[in-house]
Coordinates of C-alpha atoms and ligand atoms in Angstrom, one line a residue:
X7 CA -2.9 28.9 -23.6
X8 CA -2.2 28.0 -20.2
X9 CA -3.8 25.3 -18.6
X10 CA -5.5 27.6 -15.9
X11 CA -7.4 29.0 -18.4
X12 CA -10.1 26.3 -20.0
X13 CA -10.7 23.3 -18.0
X14 CA -13.5 21.2 -16.1
X15 CA -13.1 19.0 -13.6
X16 CA -15.6 16.6 -11.8
X17 CA -15.4 15.1 -8.2
X18 CA -16.9 11.7 -7.9
X19 CA -18.2 10.7 -4.1
X20 CA -15.5 8.2 -3.0
X21 CA -14.9 7.6 0.6
X22 CA -10.4 7.0 1.6
X23 CA -9.6 6.0 4.8
X24 CA -5.8 5.2 4.8
X25 CA -3.7 3.7 8.0
X26 CA -1.6 0.3 8.5
X27 CA -3.8 -2.6 9.5
X28 CA -7.0 -0.8 8.1
X29 CA -8.3 -4.0 6.1
X30 CA -9.1 -5.6 8.6
X31 CA -10.4 -2.9 11.0
X32 CA -11.6 -0.1 8.9
X33 CA -13.5 -2.5 6.2
X34 CA -16.6 -3.0 8.7
X35 CA -16.5 0.5 9.3
X36 CA -16.9 1.0 5.6
X37 CA -19.9 -1.7 5.0
X38 CA -21.6 -0.2 8.2
X39 CA -21.4 3.2 6.8
X40 CA -22.9 2.1 3.9
X41 CA -25.2 -0.1 5.2
X42 CA -24.2 -3.5 3.9
X43 CA -24.9 -6.3 5.7
X44 CA -24.3 -9.1 3.4
X45 CA -21.0 -9.1 1.7
X46 CA -19.1 -11.0 -1.3
X47 CA -15.6 -10.7 -0.8
X48 CA -13.3 -10.8 -3.7
X49 CA -9.8 -11.8 -4.7
X50 CA -7.3 -13.9 -6.7
X51 CA -6.5 -17.1 -6.0
X52 CA -3.3 -16.0 -4.5
X53 CA -4.7 -13.5 -2.4
X54 CA -7.2 -15.5 -0.7
X55 CA -5.6 -15.7 2.5
X56 CA -5.6 -11.9 2.9
X57 CA -9.6 -12.1 1.7
X58 CA -10.3 -14.4 4.6
X59 CA -8.8 -12.5 7.1
X60 CA -11.1 -9.0 5.8
X61 CA -14.0 -11.7 6.0
X62 CA -12.9 -12.7 9.3
X63 CA -13.0 -8.9 10.4
X64 CA -16.6 -8.5 8.5
X65 CA -18.0 -11.4 10.7
X66 CA -21.5 -12.1 10.0
X67 CA -21.5 -9.3 7.1
X68 CA -19.4 -11.5 5.0
X69 CA -21.9 -14.0 2.9
X70 CA -19.4 -15.5 1.1
X71 CA -15.4 -15.3 -0.3
X72 CA -15.2 -16.1 -4.1
X73 CA -11.4 -16.1 -4.9
X74 CA -12.1 -16.0 -9.1
X75 CA -10.4 -13.0 -9.7
X76 CA -7.7 -13.6 -12.6
X77 CA -5.5 -10.9 -14.7
X78 CA -7.3 -8.6 -17.3
X79 CA -10.9 -10.0 -16.3
X80 CA -11.3 -12.8 -18.8
X81 CA -15.4 -12.9 -19.5
X82 CA -16.2 -16.3 -17.9
X83 CA -14.2 -14.7 -14.6
X84 CA -16.9 -12.1 -14.6
X85 CA -19.4 -14.3 -15.5
X86 CA -19.3 -16.7 -12.1
X87 CA -18.3 -13.9 -9.9
X88 CA -21.9 -12.3 -11.0
X89 CA -23.6 -15.7 -10.4
X90 CA -21.7 -16.1 -6.9
X91 CA -22.8 -12.5 -5.8
X92 CA -26.4 -13.7 -6.8
X93 CA -26.4 -17.1 -5.3
X94 CA -25.2 -15.7 -1.9
X95 CA -28.2 -12.7 -1.8
X96 CA -25.1 -10.0 -1.6
X97 CA -26.2 -6.4 -1.4
X98 CA -22.4 -5.2 -2.0
X99 CA -19.0 -6.6 -2.4
X100 CA -16.0 -5.9 -0.8
X101 CA -12.7 -6.2 -3.6
X102 CA -9.6 -7.1 -2.0
X103 CA -6.1 -7.4 -3.9
X104 CA -4.7 -6.0 -6.8
X105 CA -6.3 -4.4 -10.2
X106 CA -7.8 -7.6 -10.9
X107 CA -9.4 -8.2 -8.0
X108 CA -10.9 -4.6 -7.9
X109 CA -11.8 -5.1 -11.6
X110 CA -13.8 -8.4 -11.1
X111 CA -15.6 -6.0 -8.2
X112 CA -16.2 -3.2 -11.3
X113 CA -17.8 -5.9 -13.2
X114 CA -20.3 -7.4 -10.4
X115 CA -21.1 -3.6 -10.1
X116 CA -21.6 -2.9 -13.8
X117 CA -24.0 -5.8 -14.5
X118 CA -25.9 -5.4 -10.7
X119 CA -25.3 -2.2 -9.4
X120 CA -24.1 -3.6 -6.0
X121 CA -21.7 -1.0 -4.4
X122 CA -18.1 -1.8 -4.1
X123 CA -15.4 -1.7 -1.5
X124 CA -12.1 -1.4 -2.7
X125 CA -9.0 -2.9 -0.7
X126 CA -5.8 -2.6 -2.9
X127 CA -3.0 -4.5 -2.5
X128 CA -1.0 -3.0 -5.5
X129 CA -0.2 0.3 -7.2
X130 CA -2.8 -0.1 -10.0
X131 CA -4.9 3.0 -8.7
X132 CA -8.0 0.9 -10.2
X133 CA -9.9 2.0 -7.0
X134 CA -9.9 5.3 -7.9
X135 CA -11.8 5.3 -11.5
X136 CA -14.6 4.4 -12.9
X137 CA -13.1 2.5 -15.7
X138 CA -13.9 -1.2 -16.1
X139 CA -12.3 -3.5 -18.4
X140 CA -13.2 -6.8 -19.7
X141 CA -11.3 -9.5 -21.8
X142 CA -13.1 -11.5 -24.5
X143 CA -12.4 -13.4 -27.4
X144 CA -8.7 -12.2 -27.1
X145 CA -9.9 -8.6 -27.0
X146 CA -9.8 -6.1 -24.0
X147 CA -12.7 -3.8 -23.9
X148 CA -12.6 -0.8 -21.4
X149 CA -15.7 1.7 -20.5
X150 CA -16.5 4.4 -18.4
X151 CA -19.3 4.2 -15.7
X152 CA -19.9 5.8 -12.4
X153 CA -21.7 2.7 -11.4
X154 CA -18.3 0.7 -11.0
X155 CA -15.9 3.6 -9.0
X156 CA -15.9 1.9 -5.4
X157 CA -17.9 4.0 -3.0
X158 CA -14.8 3.5 0.0
X159 CA -11.6 2.5 -0.8
X160 CA -9.7 1.3 2.4
X161 CA -5.7 1.5 1.8
X162 CA -3.6 -0.8 4.0
X163 CA -0.1 -0.4 3.8
X164 CA 1.0 -3.2 5.5
X165 CA -1.1 -5.5 2.7
X166 CA 1.9 -4.1 0.2
X167 CA 4.7 -5.3 2.3
X168 CA 4.4 -9.1 0.7
X169 CA 4.6 -7.1 -2.7
X170 CA 8.1 -8.6 -4.2
X171 CA 10.4 -6.2 -5.3
X172 CA 9.9 -6.7 -9.0
X173 CA 6.1 -6.7 -8.7
X174 CA 6.9 -3.2 -6.4
X175 CA 8.6 -2.1 -9.2
X176 CA 6.2 -2.5 -12.3
X177 CA 3.0 -1.9 -10.3
X178 CA 4.6 1.3 -9.1
X179 CA 5.6 2.5 -12.6
X180 CA 1.8 1.2 -13.8
X181 CA 1.0 4.1 -11.0
X182 CA 3.6 6.5 -12.7
X183 CA 2.2 6.1 -16.3
X184 CA -1.3 7.1 -14.8
X185 CA -0.1 10.5 -14.2
X186 CA 2.5 10.8 -17.4
X187 CA -0.9 9.9 -19.5
X188 CA -2.8 12.3 -17.0
X189 CA -0.3 15.4 -17.2
X190 CA -0.4 15.5 -21.3
X191 CA -4.3 14.5 -21.3
X192 CA -6.7 16.6 -23.3
X193 CA -9.0 17.3 -20.3
X194 CA -6.5 17.3 -17.8
X195 CA -6.8 20.3 -15.0
X196 CA -4.9 22.1 -12.7
X197 CA -6.0 20.2 -9.9
X198 CA -5.1 16.8 -12.0
X199 CA -1.7 18.2 -12.7
X200 CA -1.3 18.9 -8.9
X201 CA -2.3 15.5 -8.5
X202 CA -0.1 13.6 -10.6
X203 CA 3.2 15.6 -10.1
X204 CA 2.7 15.0 -6.3
X205 CA 1.8 11.4 -7.1
X206 CA 4.8 10.6 -9.0
X207 CA 7.5 12.4 -6.8
X208 CA 5.9 10.4 -3.8
X209 CA 6.0 7.0 -5.7
X210 CA 9.5 7.4 -7.4
X211 CA 10.7 8.2 -3.9
X212 CA 8.9 5.4 -2.4
X213 CA 10.8 3.2 -5.1
X214 CA 14.2 4.2 -4.4
X215 CA 13.4 3.8 -0.5
X216 CA 12.1 0.2 -1.3
X217 CA 15.1 -0.8 -3.3
X218 CA 17.1 -0.7 -0.2
X219 CA 14.5 -2.1 2.0
X220 CA 11.2 -3.5 1.0
X221 CA 9.8 -4.0 4.3
X222 CA 10.5 -0.1 5.2
X223 CA 6.4 0.4 5.9
X224 CA 7.5 4.2 5.8
X225 CA 8.0 3.8 2.1
X226 CA 5.1 1.6 1.7
X227 CA 3.0 4.1 3.0
X228 CA 4.5 7.0 0.6
X229 CA 4.2 4.3 -2.3
X230 CA 0.8 3.5 -1.3
X231 CA -0.4 7.6 -1.0
X232 CA 1.5 8.4 -4.4
X233 CA -0.5 5.1 -6.1
X234 CA -3.6 6.9 -4.6
X235 CA -2.7 10.5 -6.3
X236 CA -1.8 8.9 -9.9
X237 CA -4.9 6.6 -9.6
X238 CA -7.2 9.7 -9.3
X239 CA -5.5 11.7 -12.2
X240 CA -6.3 8.3 -14.0
X241 CA -9.8 8.8 -12.8
X242 CA -10.2 12.4 -14.1
X243 CA -8.7 12.0 -17.6
X244 CA -9.2 10.4 -20.8
X245 CA -5.8 7.9 -21.8
X246 CA -3.7 7.9 -24.7
X247 CA -1.7 6.3 -26.7
X248 CA 0.6 4.2 -23.8
X249 CA -2.7 2.7 -21.9
X250 CA -4.2 1.6 -25.7
X251 CA -0.8 0.0 -26.3
X252 CA -0.6 -2.2 -23.1
X253 CA -4.5 -3.0 -23.1
X254 CA -3.8 -4.3 -26.5
X255 CA -0.6 -6.3 -25.6
X256 CA -2.5 -7.4 -22.4
X257 CA -5.8 -8.5 -24.3
X258 CA -4.8 -9.5 -27.4
X259 CA -1.4 -11.2 -26.6
X260 CA -1.8 -12.2 -23.3
X261 CA 1.3 -9.8 -21.5
X262 CA 1.1 -9.3 -17.9
X263 CA -0.2 -5.6 -17.3
X264 CA 2.1 -3.7 -14.8
X265 CA 5.1 -5.4 -16.6
X266 CA 4.3 -4.4 -20.3
X267 CA 3.7 -0.7 -18.5
X268 CA 6.8 -0.8 -17.0
X269 CA 9.0 -1.5 -20.3
X270 CA 6.3 0.9 -22.7
X271 CA 6.0 4.0 -20.5
X272 CA 10.0 5.2 -21.5
X273 CA 9.3 5.0 -25.3
X274 CA 5.8 6.4 -25.2
X275 CA 7.0 9.4 -23.1
X276 CA 10.0 9.7 -25.7
X277 CA 7.7 9.7 -28.4
X278 CA 5.0 12.3 -26.7
X279 CA 7.3 14.3 -24.9
X280 CA 8.1 17.2 -27.5
X281 CA 4.4 17.8 -27.9
X282 CA 3.8 17.7 -24.4
X283 CA 6.0 20.2 -23.1
X284 CA 4.2 21.4 -19.7
X285 CA 4.0 17.4 -18.9
X286 CA 7.6 17.0 -18.8
X287 CA 8.5 19.9 -17.2
X288 CA 5.9 18.3 -14.2
X289 CA 7.8 15.0 -14.6
X290 CA 11.2 16.5 -14.4
X291 CA 10.3 18.5 -11.2
X292 CA 9.0 15.4 -9.9
X293 CA 11.8 13.1 -10.6
X294 CA 14.7 15.4 -10.5
X295 CA 15.7 14.7 -13.9
X296 CA 16.7 16.3 -17.2
X297 CA 15.9 13.0 -18.8
X298 CA 12.3 11.7 -18.1
X299 CA 12.2 8.7 -20.2
X300 CA 15.8 7.0 -19.3
X301 CA 15.5 7.8 -15.7
X302 CA 11.9 6.1 -15.7
X303 CA 13.6 2.9 -17.0
X304 CA 16.8 3.1 -15.0
X305 CA 14.2 3.4 -11.8
X306 CA 12.5 0.2 -13.0
X307 CA 15.6 -1.4 -13.8
X308 CA 17.1 -0.8 -10.6
X309 CA 14.4 -2.8 -8.9
X310 CA 14.8 -6.0 -10.8
X311 CA 11.9 -4.9 -13.7
X312 CA 11.9 -6.3 -17.1
X313 CA 13.4 -4.2 -19.5
X314 CA 11.9 -5.3 -22.9
X315 CA 8.7 -6.7 -24.4
X316 CA 10.8 -10.2 -25.6
X317 CA 11.4 -10.8 -22.0
X318 CA 7.8 -10.7 -21.5
X319 CA 7.2 -13.4 -24.1
X320 CA 6.0 -10.7 -27.1
X321 CA 7.2 -12.4 -30.5
X322 CA 8.6 -10.0 -33.1
X323 CA 6.3 -11.6 -35.6
X324 CA 3.3 -9.5 -33.4
X325 CA 4.9 -6.5 -33.4
X326 CA 3.1 -5.3 -36.7
X327 CA -0.3 -6.9 -36.0
X328 CA -0.2 -5.0 -32.3
X329 CA 0.7 -1.9 -34.1
X330 CA -2.0 -2.0 -36.7
X331 CA -4.5 -3.1 -33.9
X332 CA -3.6 -0.3 -31.6
X333 CA -3.5 2.7 -34.8
X334 CA -7.2 1.4 -35.8
X335 CA -8.5 2.4 -32.8
X336 CA -9.5 6.4 -32.1
X337 CA -8.2 8.1 -28.8
X338 CA -6.6 11.1 -27.9
X339 CA -2.9 11.3 -27.7
X340 CA -0.4 14.6 -28.0
X341 CA 1.4 12.9 -31.0
X342 CA -0.8 11.8 -33.8
X343 CA -0.5 8.1 -33.7
X344 CA 0.8 6.5 -36.9
X345 CA 1.6 3.1 -37.8
X346 CA 5.4 4.3 -38.4
X347 CA 5.1 5.6 -34.8
X348 CA 3.6 3.0 -32.8
X349 CA 5.7 0.4 -34.8
X350 CA 8.7 2.6 -33.8
X351 CA 7.9 2.5 -30.4
X352 CA 6.7 -1.2 -30.1
X353 CA 10.2 -2.0 -31.9
X354 CA 12.0 -0.3 -29.4
X355 CA 10.6 -1.8 -26.6
X356 CA 10.7 -5.2 -28.0
X357 CA 14.5 -4.9 -28.0
X358 CA 14.8 -3.3 -24.9
X359 CA 17.1 -0.4 -26.0
X360 CA 18.1 2.6 -24.6
X361 CA 14.7 5.6 -25.6
X362 CA 16.0 7.8 -27.9
X363 CA 16.4 11.1 -26.0
X364 CA 18.4 14.1 -26.2
X365 CA 20.6 14.9 -22.8
X366 CA 19.0 17.6 -22.1
X367 CA 15.8 15.3 -22.2
X368 CA 14.1 17.0 -25.0
X369 CA 13.2 13.3 -27.0
X370 CA 14.4 13.1 -30.2
X371 CA 11.9 9.9 -31.1
X372 CA 10.8 8.3 -33.8
X373 CA 10.7 10.4 -37.1
X374 CA 7.1 12.0 -37.4
X375 CA 4.8 11.4 -40.1
X376 CA 1.6 12.3 -40.9
X377 CA 1.1 15.3 -38.9
Ligands
NAD424 P1 -3.6 -7.9 -10.3 O1 -4.2 -7.5 -9.6 O2 -3.1 -9.5 -11.3 O3 -2.0 -8.7 -9.2 C1 -0.8 -9.0 -9.8 C2 0.1 -10.1 -9.2 O4 0.3 -9.9 -8.1 C3 -1.1 -11.6 -8.8 O5 -0.8 -12.6 -8.6 C4 -1.6 -11.5 -7.4 O6 -2.0 -12.1 -6.5 C5 -0.4 -10.6 -6.4 N1 -0.4 -9.4 -5.4 C6 -1.6 -8.6 -5.6 N2 -0.8 -8.2 -4.0 C7 -0.4 -8.6 -3.6 C8 0.6 -8.1 -2.6 N3 0.4 -7.5 -1.7 N4 1.6 -9.6 -2.4 C9 2.0 -10.3 -2.9 N5 1.3 -10.5 -4.4 C10 0.2 -9.7 -4.7 O7 -2.1 -6.8 -11.1 P2 -2.2 -5.5 -11.0 O8 -1.2 -4.7 -12.1 O9 -2.9 -5.2 -9.5 O10 -3.8 -5.4 -11.7 C11 -3.8 -5.3 -13.0 C12 -5.1 -5.6 -13.6 O11 -5.9 -4.3 -13.0 C13 -5.4 -5.6 -15.2 O12 -6.6 -6.1 -15.4 C14 -5.7 -3.9 -15.2 O13 -6.2 -3.9 -16.6 C15 -6.3 -3.6 -14.5 N6 -6.4 -1.9 -14.2 C16 -7.3 -1.5 -14.1 C17 -7.2 0.0 -13.7 C18 -9.0 0.6 -14.3 O14 -8.7 2.0 -14.0 N7 -9.9 0.3 -14.3 C19 -5.8 0.6 -13.8 C20 -5.1 -0.2 -13.7 C21 -5.3 -1.2 -13.7

């Protein structure tokens, strides 16, 4: 059946402001619009100076800066941040940084109902989703709650000028992964497909420009625009095998988030492509290629991104345990998720092999079993 015949789509209230310099100039305006007078500003330790600049712009509206964000939102980091918000008598939060800082703001919102303003400095797209994540006892849990969706998002492309090229590449591919899974999600829709395809086109084009000149502000604008669209596509759909694999490898095996997305995406796409022809067609148009998995791998590699899970520190002995953990959890995916298929994806990604696709871009993939 055509994707235009049967779908639902929910729009969530979020205001987006996009302009160079907006982190300092527009954040106070967004606080004013939301009626917030006692803001806690959140960041990671490396992003503290940027957070202090935003806090300076907020003036009396900032009651404290809390630079306690950490990758994968460990439970103790969330506990400390909630305590800091309560101790400061905050009536809202501003999260400035990547997905880790925004994720910390989401946990405060979930537990205290305080509204969140997000000022992203990477391409993670978390700012556009009602999805939260928390890592406890070596397991990363995620959930959806409209409470954690930021009320305002301030996109300032100047903030992303400092992203090193490898992080630009991996964060950019993290955004592409959202679009890829949104295109074949069971709850995709024509609007999501438009956003995802345009997001991939914008991000991939920007990454090619940034490889030649990382300080090209126009390319930084296009990348952040692409990240916005890919994040919005993620926020509107249910993710599949690729995101689940990344959560398990991050939460249980401590692998870095965006890098893991970057290494895995070509292999998961190669697996899913035969069952997702419309998604593959959209990606071919957006990337101007006949071989999407290979093009993704080459794009990231040309910007210095890692190519194998071994490079990220995964041990060969962990592959079977990771496959078992992923296979044990139900979630939608275009092709049935079997232990053999997941182990095949993980092994290929561990070794950093060429993804197995035919020249026409119809992947041969691992042998189907159980479908
Ligand atoms: P991150 O926020 O941990 O940032 C990665 C590193 O980049 C950090 O060291 C940070 O200090 C640095 N950094 C950030 N911005 C920078 C800049 N402009 N210049 C230089 N350095 C900069 O990583 P991330 O990839 O942005 O986010 C990953 C986290 O976000 C994970 O926990 C992931 O699960 C979560 N996430 C959540 C969603 C969602 O919808 N809930 C979506 C995507 C990612």
